[in-house]
Amino acid sequence: MTSTDELRELARKCRVHIVNMVHRAQAGHPGGSLSEIDLLAALYKTTLRVRPDDPDWDDRDRFILSKGHASPGMYAILAEMGFISVDDLASYRVLGGICQGHVDMKWCPGVDFSAGSLGMGLSFGMGSAIAGRLEGSERQVYVMLGDGEIQEGSVWEAAMAATHHELGNLNVILDRNRIQNDDFCEAQMRMFDIPAKWKAFGWNVKEIDGHNMEEIVDGLNFLQNSNDGPSILIAHTVKGHGVSFMADNPAFHGAAPNDEQYAQAMAELGEVVA
Amino acid sequence: MTKMAATRDGYGEALLELASNPKVVVLEADLGKSTKSLHFRKAHPERTVSCGIGEQNMLLVGAGLAASGYIPFASTFAIFTERAFEQMRNGVARPNLAVHVCGSHGGTHTGTDGSSAQSIEDLAIYRTLPNVIVMHPSDVVSTKVLTMQLAATVSPSYTRTARNKTPVLYEGRENEIEIGKGIVLKEGSDVAIIACGVMVSQSLEAAEALTAEGINATVVDMHTLKPLDGELVDRLVSSCGAIVTAEDHSVIGGLGGAVAEHLTSNTFAPLERVGVQDRFGESGQADEMLEVMKISAPYIAEAAKRAIARKA
């Protein structure tokens, strides 16, 4: 059993990878990667039944990063878990590299769906969950959605269909970081009572602080143990969490730090840059 | 009396036969009675997924199933598949997941529902997607055979079927039907008419009329638009020297577009494209619509004469 201290250290290492990737590429999406990474660290380390040395294992749990632009976070945890090497992270956004700009199942081991266009992952996850049920497998499907992403209407087609089909093996983690591409969600499209909306669609709902490891572990247990229908963990997060000037700053949804900002970020994350 | 049947019934029959493969699943968006997937649903409800009136979700549920080793067949009206075009593009074609989409009620032949239900651009848009097989069979038998062959392919596909009945052409000739291979239904040396879907029987009628005028036409059923049977088109260019395409679809980007693209990059021959002339349809009976759109047999025969007159 991994302690929450170990999970926090794992997430810190992933944050360093994330900032390294976007700084090296001078492009990419640090904000949503930093908001999701505590959740991903705990999910991969404590919950997902996957085999880094056999990424295509048929009966693995599925993880679908529907907010596929937040790929640095995914690549960071895949490297720390051993699906890919830390050296592979240098291929982020580089021609021919396995770390494509947005996560792609045809390019990178451990990626279950080619995302990048918002609003698609939950439907794909629903198909994966039906497949698991048809096979009589106990495997679980986890889909990470962004909060801006649920403005896509097709998400709600899937939300409605998942309860109709009583997919207890389908789980969503919502990264509620309150910021989307252009601005705060509140300015772009007010979403009012998000938990009430999912409850109204028949989902099991739990809210947590998405940067509190004890609450995250509790939340993942809730997802695993709620099998009477689909379940959603609404994780309240801070976009850019862990790097002071990125935190809660819409400017770092999709922008890279300059060299000076990079040095500051590394120092804040406890890394000494040579 | 010519035996008549609707191609959508061929799709329904194929699904029932494919059911012996436990990996085959059927996805519906509240139009199973129309697309004819309902027979599969009745026999195998446990392997039928209702997606409600939600086409975008349906295509990606199919993608998730395909990525987990299943063979999903998803159907709705041709026009409504288009609502999920980006799902088809990014979630199905791009990762090359073998989801098989059937769009029924394609073309103006759909009839009295009017222009909102008459897809005239589906073949064109799906043809632009890498990895996707695009088909528009002409009769109930070939629809059944081609749909069954799809279950063994590793690529996604789009197949257009039609609502209304057309002549049965391939009874007892099932062995001649293969994805990607056009079928020569009649041989002639003056002009080659390449058709798909409901226009194949119209083209046979046109060829008969032309014979009475001393013109011998070849008629080809090009049920697969992508990959196009380019070898066959090349042979037609050398044997006939003039080509007509005929489709119940826009002249932009469908069968006429595919053949034009092939001709400009290979051996050239004059080409006349019979199809919907960049306009929308209206309510009318199927046969009336072919007249309104100027795509019925007499118009194909006229186009054949124009193509012949353009021979160098």
XYZ file of C-alpha atoms in Angstrom:
586
model
C 0.000 0.000 0.000
C 1.431 3.325 -1.072
C 1.344 6.006 1.642
C -0.111 9.396 0.904
C 3.380 10.866 1.503
C 4.699 8.650 -1.284
C 1.833 9.718 -3.531
C 2.608 13.366 -2.870
C 6.256 12.789 -3.785
C 5.195 10.948 -6.959
C 2.965 13.879 -7.926
C 5.810 16.321 -7.254
C 8.097 14.399 -9.605
C 5.350 14.411 -12.241
C 4.967 18.173 -11.859
C 8.667 18.552 -12.590
C 8.240 16.434 -15.739
C 5.240 18.531 -16.805
C 7.054 21.840 -16.497
C 10.124 20.359 -18.214
C 8.030 19.125 -21.148
C 6.205 22.361 -21.866
C 9.338 24.443 -21.332
C 11.366 22.269 -23.700
C 8.582 22.274 -26.339
C 7.796 25.947 -25.710
C 4.169 24.894 -26.187
C 1.535 22.738 -24.552
C -0.865 22.775 -21.645
C 0.690 23.052 -18.200
C -2.347 24.401 -16.301
C -4.661 21.412 -16.703
C -1.772 18.990 -16.340
C -0.827 20.439 -12.967
C -4.453 20.440 -11.769
C -5.032 16.780 -12.666
C -1.723 15.291 -11.585
C -2.466 14.523 -7.920
C -5.525 12.602 -9.130
C -3.553 10.725 -11.786
C -0.744 9.838 -9.376
C -3.182 8.303 -6.904
C -5.274 6.624 -9.609
C -2.319 4.879 -11.247
C -0.547 3.974 -8.006
C -3.475 2.801 -5.879
C -6.349 1.858 -8.148
C -5.759 1.022 -11.822
C -5.188 -2.650 -12.666
C -2.677 -2.208 -15.472
C 0.622 -3.816 -16.500
C 3.315 -1.370 -17.627
C 5.233 -4.248 -19.287
C 2.076 -5.422 -21.110
C 0.160 -2.209 -21.880
C -2.302 -3.959 -24.233
C -3.337 -6.612 -21.684
C -6.963 -7.314 -22.671
C -8.401 -7.332 -19.177
C -6.715 -4.167 -17.905
C -8.711 -1.370 -16.354
C -9.114 1.439 -18.865
C -8.123 5.044 -18.281
C -9.315 7.605 -20.797
C -7.947 11.128 -20.595
C -10.797 12.862 -22.353
C -9.218 16.286 -21.813
C -6.484 15.041 -24.121
C -4.605 18.336 -24.304
C -3.533 17.834 -20.672
C -1.170 15.208 -22.033
C 1.992 16.259 -20.160
C 0.322 15.043 -16.963
C -0.503 11.703 -18.576
C 2.969 11.240 -20.065
C 4.550 12.119 -16.719
C 2.648 9.422 -14.839
C 3.168 6.889 -17.659
C 6.919 7.512 -17.367
C 6.908 7.213 -13.581
C 4.904 3.965 -13.843
C 7.282 2.537 -16.468
C 4.979 2.439 -19.507
C 7.430 4.754 -21.248
C 10.865 6.029 -20.238
C 11.674 9.430 -18.765
C 13.766 9.999 -21.911
C 10.599 9.560 -24.007
C 9.203 12.708 -22.398
C 11.645 14.715 -24.521
C 9.622 13.628 -27.579
C 6.630 15.723 -26.469
C 5.401 17.667 -29.530
C 8.501 16.640 -31.515
C 8.103 15.194 -35.022
C 7.946 11.407 -34.815
C 7.777 11.415 -31.020
C 5.524 9.020 -29.083
C 4.389 11.925 -26.891
C 2.083 13.565 -29.440
C 0.608 16.980 -28.610
C -2.622 15.338 -27.508
C -2.671 11.769 -26.157
C -2.880 9.213 -28.972
C -3.433 5.460 -28.610
C -1.644 4.795 -31.894
C 1.548 6.467 -30.705
C 2.027 5.964 -26.989
C 1.933 2.755 -24.910
C -0.575 2.962 -22.062
C -2.866 5.436 -23.824
C -6.325 3.885 -24.268
C -7.965 6.529 -26.464
C -6.866 9.118 -29.000
C -8.295 12.269 -27.482
C -7.755 15.921 -28.280
C -11.250 16.815 -29.356
C -13.274 17.551 -26.230
C -16.445 15.692 -25.351
C -15.495 12.297 -26.779
C -13.932 10.341 -23.921
C -17.042 9.538 -21.903
C -18.770 7.966 -24.916
C -15.672 5.925 -25.705
C -15.506 4.904 -22.045
C -19.123 3.813 -22.210
C -18.286 1.495 -25.110
C -15.318 0.145 -23.152
C -17.562 -0.447 -20.140
C -20.170 -2.303 -22.201
C -17.394 -4.471 -23.656
C -16.221 -5.336 -20.133
C -19.734 -6.278 -19.113
C -20.318 -8.396 -22.239
C -17.158 -10.334 -21.399
C -18.212 -10.813 -17.793
C -15.053 -8.990 -16.673
C -14.783 -7.077 -13.405
C -12.538 -4.474 -15.014
C -13.293 -0.817 -14.415
C -13.251 2.133 -16.788
C -12.103 5.568 -15.592
C -12.621 8.689 -17.671
C -11.146 12.058 -16.782
C -13.180 15.039 -17.970
C -12.353 18.705 -17.718
C -14.947 21.094 -16.335
C -14.943 23.282 -19.447
C -15.304 20.094 -21.463
C -18.738 19.319 -20.055
C -20.067 22.303 -22.006
C -19.980 19.901 -24.985
C -23.501 18.582 -25.520
C -22.369 15.085 -26.437
C -21.058 14.596 -22.876
C -24.666 14.675 -21.731
C -25.756 12.187 -24.388
C -23.241 9.831 -22.817
C -24.206 10.770 -19.249
C -27.825 9.888 -20.009
C -26.969 6.665 -21.825
C -24.605 5.449 -19.084
C -27.364 5.453 -16.453
C -29.870 3.949 -18.893
C -27.486 1.029 -19.294
C -26.666 0.929 -15.536
C -22.920 0.910 -16.152
C -21.565 0.453 -12.647
C -18.106 -0.167 -14.093
C -17.977 3.334 -15.619
C -16.360 6.058 -13.525
C -15.641 9.713 -14.174
C -13.142 11.965 -12.473
C -13.996 15.598 -13.156
C -11.073 18.012 -12.926
C -12.960 21.053 -11.678
C -10.173 23.613 -12.113
C -12.550 26.461 -13.046
C -10.545 27.676 -16.028
C -10.855 26.950 -19.732
C -8.967 28.164 -22.810
C -10.070 31.771 -23.039
C -10.934 32.611 -19.457
C -12.540 31.405 -16.224
C -15.434 28.992 -16.867
C -17.677 31.370 -15.002
C -17.054 33.984 -17.714
C -17.287 31.618 -20.680
C -20.303 29.522 -19.747
C -21.732 29.409 -16.263
C -22.374 25.832 -15.212
C -24.248 26.443 -11.955
C -24.673 23.358 -9.741
C -22.521 20.702 -11.409
C -23.083 17.969 -8.763
C -26.857 18.488 -9.033
C -26.688 18.060 -12.804
C -24.938 14.709 -12.577
C -27.281 13.595 -9.782
C -30.216 14.539 -11.982
C -28.795 12.280 -14.691
C -28.769 9.439 -12.159
C -25.065 9.290 -11.310
C -23.474 8.555 -7.942
C -21.693 11.786 -7.021
C -18.924 12.630 -4.556
C -16.978 15.877 -4.204
C -13.403 16.115 -2.953
C -10.460 18.471 -2.746
C -8.448 17.291 -5.724
C -5.113 18.235 -4.142
C -5.690 16.528 -0.789
C -4.234 13.026 -1.121
C -6.283 11.537 1.722
C -9.497 12.815 0.129
C -8.367 11.593 -3.295
C -7.731 8.073 -1.989
C -11.149 8.119 -0.295
C -12.717 9.335 -3.524
C -11.134 6.562 -5.591
C -12.455 4.039 -3.059
C -15.904 5.567 -3.542
C -15.641 5.033 -7.316
C -14.498 1.434 -6.907
C -17.235 0.618 -4.431
C -20.157 2.295 -6.213
C -21.227 -0.355 -8.685
C -24.987 0.118 -8.898
C -24.552 2.646 -11.693
C -22.032 5.103 -13.098
C -20.195 7.283 -10.608
C -18.451 10.621 -10.739
C -15.809 12.096 -8.475
C -15.904 15.871 -8.730
C -12.421 17.000 -7.774
C -12.074 20.675 -6.889
C -8.659 21.652 -8.126
C -6.581 24.714 -8.912
C -5.372 25.104 -12.466
C -1.578 25.303 -12.485
C -1.375 23.993 -8.889
C 2.187 23.741 -7.573
C 3.686 26.630 -9.533
C 2.735 29.965 -7.984
C 2.541 32.101 -11.117
C 0.580 29.460 -13.031
C -1.920 28.800 -10.243
C -5.439 29.964 -10.999
C -4.090 31.881 -13.995
C -5.942 31.480 -17.315
C -2.777 32.607 -19.144
C -1.190 29.221 -18.399
C -3.951 27.050 -19.810
C -1.927 26.651 -22.976
C 1.320 28.551 -22.667
C 4.899 27.602 -21.819
C 7.094 29.329 -19.220
C 10.079 31.346 -20.403
C 13.564 30.522 -19.036
C 13.234 32.781 -16.032
C 9.785 31.444 -15.164
C 11.087 27.925 -15.699
C 13.872 28.426 -13.135
C 11.369 29.796 -10.653
C 8.987 26.873 -11.237
C 11.754 24.338 -10.718
C 12.816 26.032 -7.497
C 9.235 26.015 -6.216
C 8.974 22.312 -7.061
C 12.155 21.594 -5.120
C 14.350 20.802 -8.102
C 17.869 22.130 -8.568
C 18.472 23.058 -12.203
C 22.039 22.529 -13.359
C -42.030 -8.922 -63.304
C -38.775 -7.760 -61.762
C -38.372 -8.726 -58.126
C -38.066 -5.626 -55.925
C -36.559 -5.154 -52.448
C -34.991 -2.420 -50.330
C -31.247 -2.467 -49.661
C -31.874 -1.662 -45.999
C -33.469 -5.102 -45.669
C -30.190 -6.612 -46.877
C -28.437 -4.841 -44.013
C -30.934 -6.263 -41.512
C -30.538 -9.790 -42.909
C -26.747 -9.538 -42.783
C -26.755 -8.540 -39.106
C -28.913 -11.545 -38.256
C -26.502 -13.912 -39.996
C -23.486 -12.215 -38.445
C -24.960 -12.809 -35.008
C -23.326 -16.253 -34.900
C -20.104 -14.321 -34.247
C -20.358 -13.436 -30.533
C -18.183 -10.360 -31.071
C -20.768 -8.669 -33.290
C -22.757 -5.963 -31.486
C -25.433 -3.649 -32.856
C -25.874 0.010 -31.934
C -29.088 1.901 -32.510
C -30.195 5.531 -32.286
C -33.967 5.072 -32.200
C -34.238 4.169 -35.887
C -33.788 0.400 -35.788
C -37.223 -0.110 -37.329
C -36.115 2.001 -40.265
C -32.514 0.849 -40.744
C -33.628 -2.762 -40.119
C -31.336 -3.509 -37.196
C -34.530 -4.328 -35.273
C -34.353 -7.989 -36.303
C -30.998 -8.332 -34.562
C -32.371 -6.524 -31.517
C -35.292 -8.953 -31.256
C -33.031 -11.994 -31.516
C -30.095 -10.656 -29.490
C -31.171 -7.883 -27.112
C -28.132 -8.505 -24.894
C -25.836 -7.507 -27.758
C -27.881 -4.499 -28.889
C -27.102 -1.099 -27.402
C -29.766 1.587 -27.550
C -28.125 5.001 -27.684
C -31.390 6.888 -27.814
C -31.494 9.812 -30.177
C -27.790 10.487 -29.706
C -25.665 9.821 -32.766
C -22.480 11.456 -31.482
C -22.462 9.212 -28.440
C -23.333 6.148 -30.549
C -20.305 6.374 -32.822
C -17.890 6.650 -29.904
C -19.577 3.874 -27.931
C -18.810 1.900 -31.078
C -15.199 3.051 -30.938
C -14.888 1.916 -27.331
C -16.332 -1.484 -28.211
C -14.057 -1.854 -31.244
C -11.000 -0.979 -29.153
C -12.023 -3.771 -26.775
C -12.224 -6.433 -29.482
C -15.872 -6.186 -30.522
C -17.286 -5.638 -34.024
C -19.862 -2.858 -33.736
C -22.459 -2.103 -36.424
C -24.133 1.267 -35.854
C -26.976 2.577 -37.959
C -29.242 5.563 -38.321
C -30.434 7.660 -41.262
C -27.578 8.685 -43.563
C -28.291 12.324 -42.827
C -28.019 11.859 -39.049
C -24.667 10.084 -39.243
C -23.402 13.419 -40.527
C -24.163 15.054 -37.174
C -21.443 12.811 -35.749
C -18.939 13.497 -38.518
C -16.263 14.802 -36.196
C -16.698 11.787 -33.919
C -16.234 9.617 -37.013
C -13.181 11.633 -37.989
C -11.378 11.963 -34.671
C -12.700 9.041 -32.640
C -13.131 6.313 -35.272
C -11.138 6.967 -38.470
C -8.069 8.536 -36.877
C -7.388 5.641 -34.464
C -8.572 3.267 -37.239
C -11.160 1.478 -35.100
C -13.374 -0.868 -37.107
C -16.760 0.679 -36.386
C -19.205 -0.039 -39.203
C -21.681 2.760 -39.808
C -24.746 2.241 -41.960
C -26.647 5.293 -43.139
C -30.056 4.287 -44.410
C -32.466 6.505 -46.341
C -29.659 7.950 -48.446
C -30.298 10.142 -51.458
C -33.294 11.973 -52.893
C -34.855 8.539 -53.575
C -35.790 8.668 -49.861
C -38.807 10.551 -51.119
C -41.645 12.246 -49.322
C -39.849 13.075 -46.053
C -38.311 15.861 -48.091
C -34.940 17.554 -48.184
C -34.110 17.344 -44.459
C -33.932 13.541 -44.726
C -32.377 13.276 -48.199
C -28.643 12.994 -47.675
C -26.854 14.072 -50.846
C -23.370 14.620 -49.407
C -22.698 11.608 -47.147
C -20.586 9.667 -49.644
C -18.470 12.743 -50.322
C -17.693 13.595 -46.721
C -16.846 10.049 -45.613
C -14.668 9.571 -48.678
C -12.363 12.330 -47.374
C -11.504 10.365 -44.221
C -8.352 8.230 -44.206
C -8.896 4.520 -43.352
C -12.653 4.560 -44.069
C -14.260 2.167 -46.576
C -17.231 3.824 -48.335
C -19.940 1.757 -50.025
C -23.323 2.244 -51.624
C -24.709 -1.121 -52.773
C -27.365 -1.360 -55.451
C -29.592 -4.209 -54.349
C -30.675 -6.240 -51.357
C -28.400 -9.186 -52.133
C -25.199 -7.211 -52.562
C -25.981 -5.150 -49.465
C -26.235 -8.341 -47.449
C -23.031 -9.836 -48.885
C -20.986 -6.633 -48.522
C -22.213 -6.004 -44.966
C -21.203 -9.522 -43.999
C -17.766 -9.021 -45.527
C -17.287 -5.906 -43.382
C -17.168 -8.027 -40.236
C -13.776 -9.368 -41.374
C -12.208 -5.995 -42.202
C -9.833 -4.139 -39.895
C -10.945 -0.668 -41.001
C -14.009 1.407 -40.214
C -16.663 1.788 -42.869
C -19.626 3.808 -44.018
C -22.348 2.070 -46.038
C -25.303 3.903 -47.490
C -28.553 2.012 -47.973
C -31.803 3.235 -49.452
C -35.293 3.412 -48.023
C -37.283 2.367 -51.068
C -37.347 -0.797 -53.147
C -35.120 -1.302 -56.178
C -34.752 -4.269 -58.584
C -32.978 -7.347 -57.216
C -29.876 -7.859 -59.368
C -27.671 -10.464 -57.739
C -29.843 -13.405 -56.703
C -27.631 -16.486 -57.127
C -24.620 -14.303 -57.961
C -23.366 -13.763 -54.410
C -19.853 -15.016 -55.324
C -19.255 -12.084 -57.680
C -19.538 -9.517 -54.908
C -16.426 -8.292 -53.139
C -15.569 -5.061 -51.286
C -13.457 -2.827 -53.534
C -14.261 -4.613 -56.814
C -16.686 -3.067 -59.277
C -19.026 -5.458 -61.070
C -19.504 -5.339 -64.858
C -23.212 -6.001 -65.416
C -23.287 -5.397 -69.156
C -20.489 -5.178 -71.733
C -20.375 -2.619 -74.542
C -17.626 -0.702 -76.336
C -19.064 2.777 -76.978
C -19.358 4.180 -73.468
C -19.053 2.973 -69.865
C -21.682 3.911 -67.297
C -20.358 3.629 -63.751
C -23.130 3.755 -61.184
C -23.835 3.079 -57.538
C -26.899 2.413 -55.414
C -30.343 3.021 -56.840
C -28.793 4.390 -60.035
C -27.427 1.005 -61.104
C -30.809 -0.256 -62.275
C -31.505 3.129 -63.875
C -28.210 2.754 -65.762
C -29.173 -0.722 -66.990
C -32.411 0.774 -68.283
C -30.479 3.569 -69.980
C -28.138 1.031 -71.595
C -31.110 -0.866 -72.982
C -32.522 2.313 -74.509
C -29.125 3.124 -75.998
C -28.910 -0.343 -77.605
C -32.093 0.463 -79.532
C -30.230 3.458 -80.928
C -27.214 1.355 -81.898
C -25.054 2.443 -78.958
C -23.430 -0.296 -76.893
C -22.798 0.694 -73.286
C -20.928 -1.064 -70.513
C -22.656 -0.810 -67.140
C -20.664 -1.137 -63.919
C -21.955 -1.380 -60.374
C -19.296 0.523 -58.413
C -20.677 -0.382 -54.995
C -17.399 0.576 -53.302
C -16.469 4.244 -53.748
C -13.432 3.926 -51.525
C -11.111 2.247 -52.160
C -12.113 2.902 -55.776
C -11.528 0.068 -58.241
C -9.102 2.125 -60.335
C -7.921 -0.855 -62.365
C -11.441 -1.363 -63.621
C -11.797 2.343 -64.475
C -8.541 2.141 -66.462
C -9.877 -0.873 -68.381
C -13.113 0.995 -69.145
C -11.146 3.946 -70.479
C -9.298 1.731 -72.924
C -12.305 -0.367 -73.964
C -14.919 2.421 -74.200
C -13.049 5.759 -74.288
C -15.904 7.677 -72.636
C -17.319 7.497 -69.117
C -20.597 8.434 -67.417
C -21.077 8.306 -63.671
C -24.541 8.023 -62.155
C -25.445 8.525 -58.510
C -28.306 9.749 -56.344
C -25.891 12.122 -54.607
C -24.278 15.468 -55.275
C -22.069 15.560 -58.352
C -19.501 17.091 -56.001
C -17.287 14.602 -54.225
C -19.211 11.338 -54.582
C -18.827 8.654 -57.254
C -18.464 11.270 -60.006
C -15.840 13.053 -57.957
C -13.967 9.833 -57.233
C -13.900 8.801 -60.901
C -12.924 12.326 -61.996
C -10.026 12.315 -59.538
C -8.893 8.966 -60.882
C -9.129 10.030 -64.529
C -7.196 13.256 -64.060
C -4.312 11.378 -62.439
C -4.296 8.428 -64.860
C -5.425 7.821 -68.416
C -7.939 10.505 -69.273
C -11.318 10.048 -70.980
C -14.311 12.385 -71.317
C -16.552 12.126 -68.261
C -20.183 13.153 -67.792
C -21.468 13.147 -64.224
C -25.144 12.407 -63.629
C -26.148 13.329 -60.098
C -27.709 15.995 -57.929
C -26.622 19.368 -59.339
C -25.545 21.186 -56.178
C -29.047 21.716 -54.846
C -31.347 20.355 -52.129
C -34.320 18.083 -52.714
C -37.995 18.344 -51.792
C -40.935 16.085 -50.964
C -41.904 13.707 -53.729
C -42.206 10.011 -54.531
C -38.914 8.197 -55.134
C -39.440 7.927 -58.894
C -40.614 11.536 -59.066
C -37.450 12.684 -57.311
C -35.239 10.983 -59.890
C -37.070 13.049 -62.532
C -36.901 16.296 -60.554
C -33.178 15.805 -60.077
C -32.758 14.800 -63.731
C -30.950 11.569 -62.864
C -33.348 8.877 -64.157
C -32.551 6.518 -67.061
C -33.293 8.959 -69.927
C -30.911 11.519 -68.442
C -28.193 8.872 -68.134
C -28.707 7.942 -71.806
C -28.397 11.600 -72.815
C -25.218 11.931 -70.768
C -23.834 8.847 -72.528
C -24.350 10.461 -75.907
C -22.655 13.663 -74.720
C -19.675 11.674 -73.476
C -19.395 9.785 -76.766
C -19.548 13.085 -78.716
C -16.598 14.353 -76.683
C -14.315 11.466 -77.669
C -11.203 12.808 -79.382
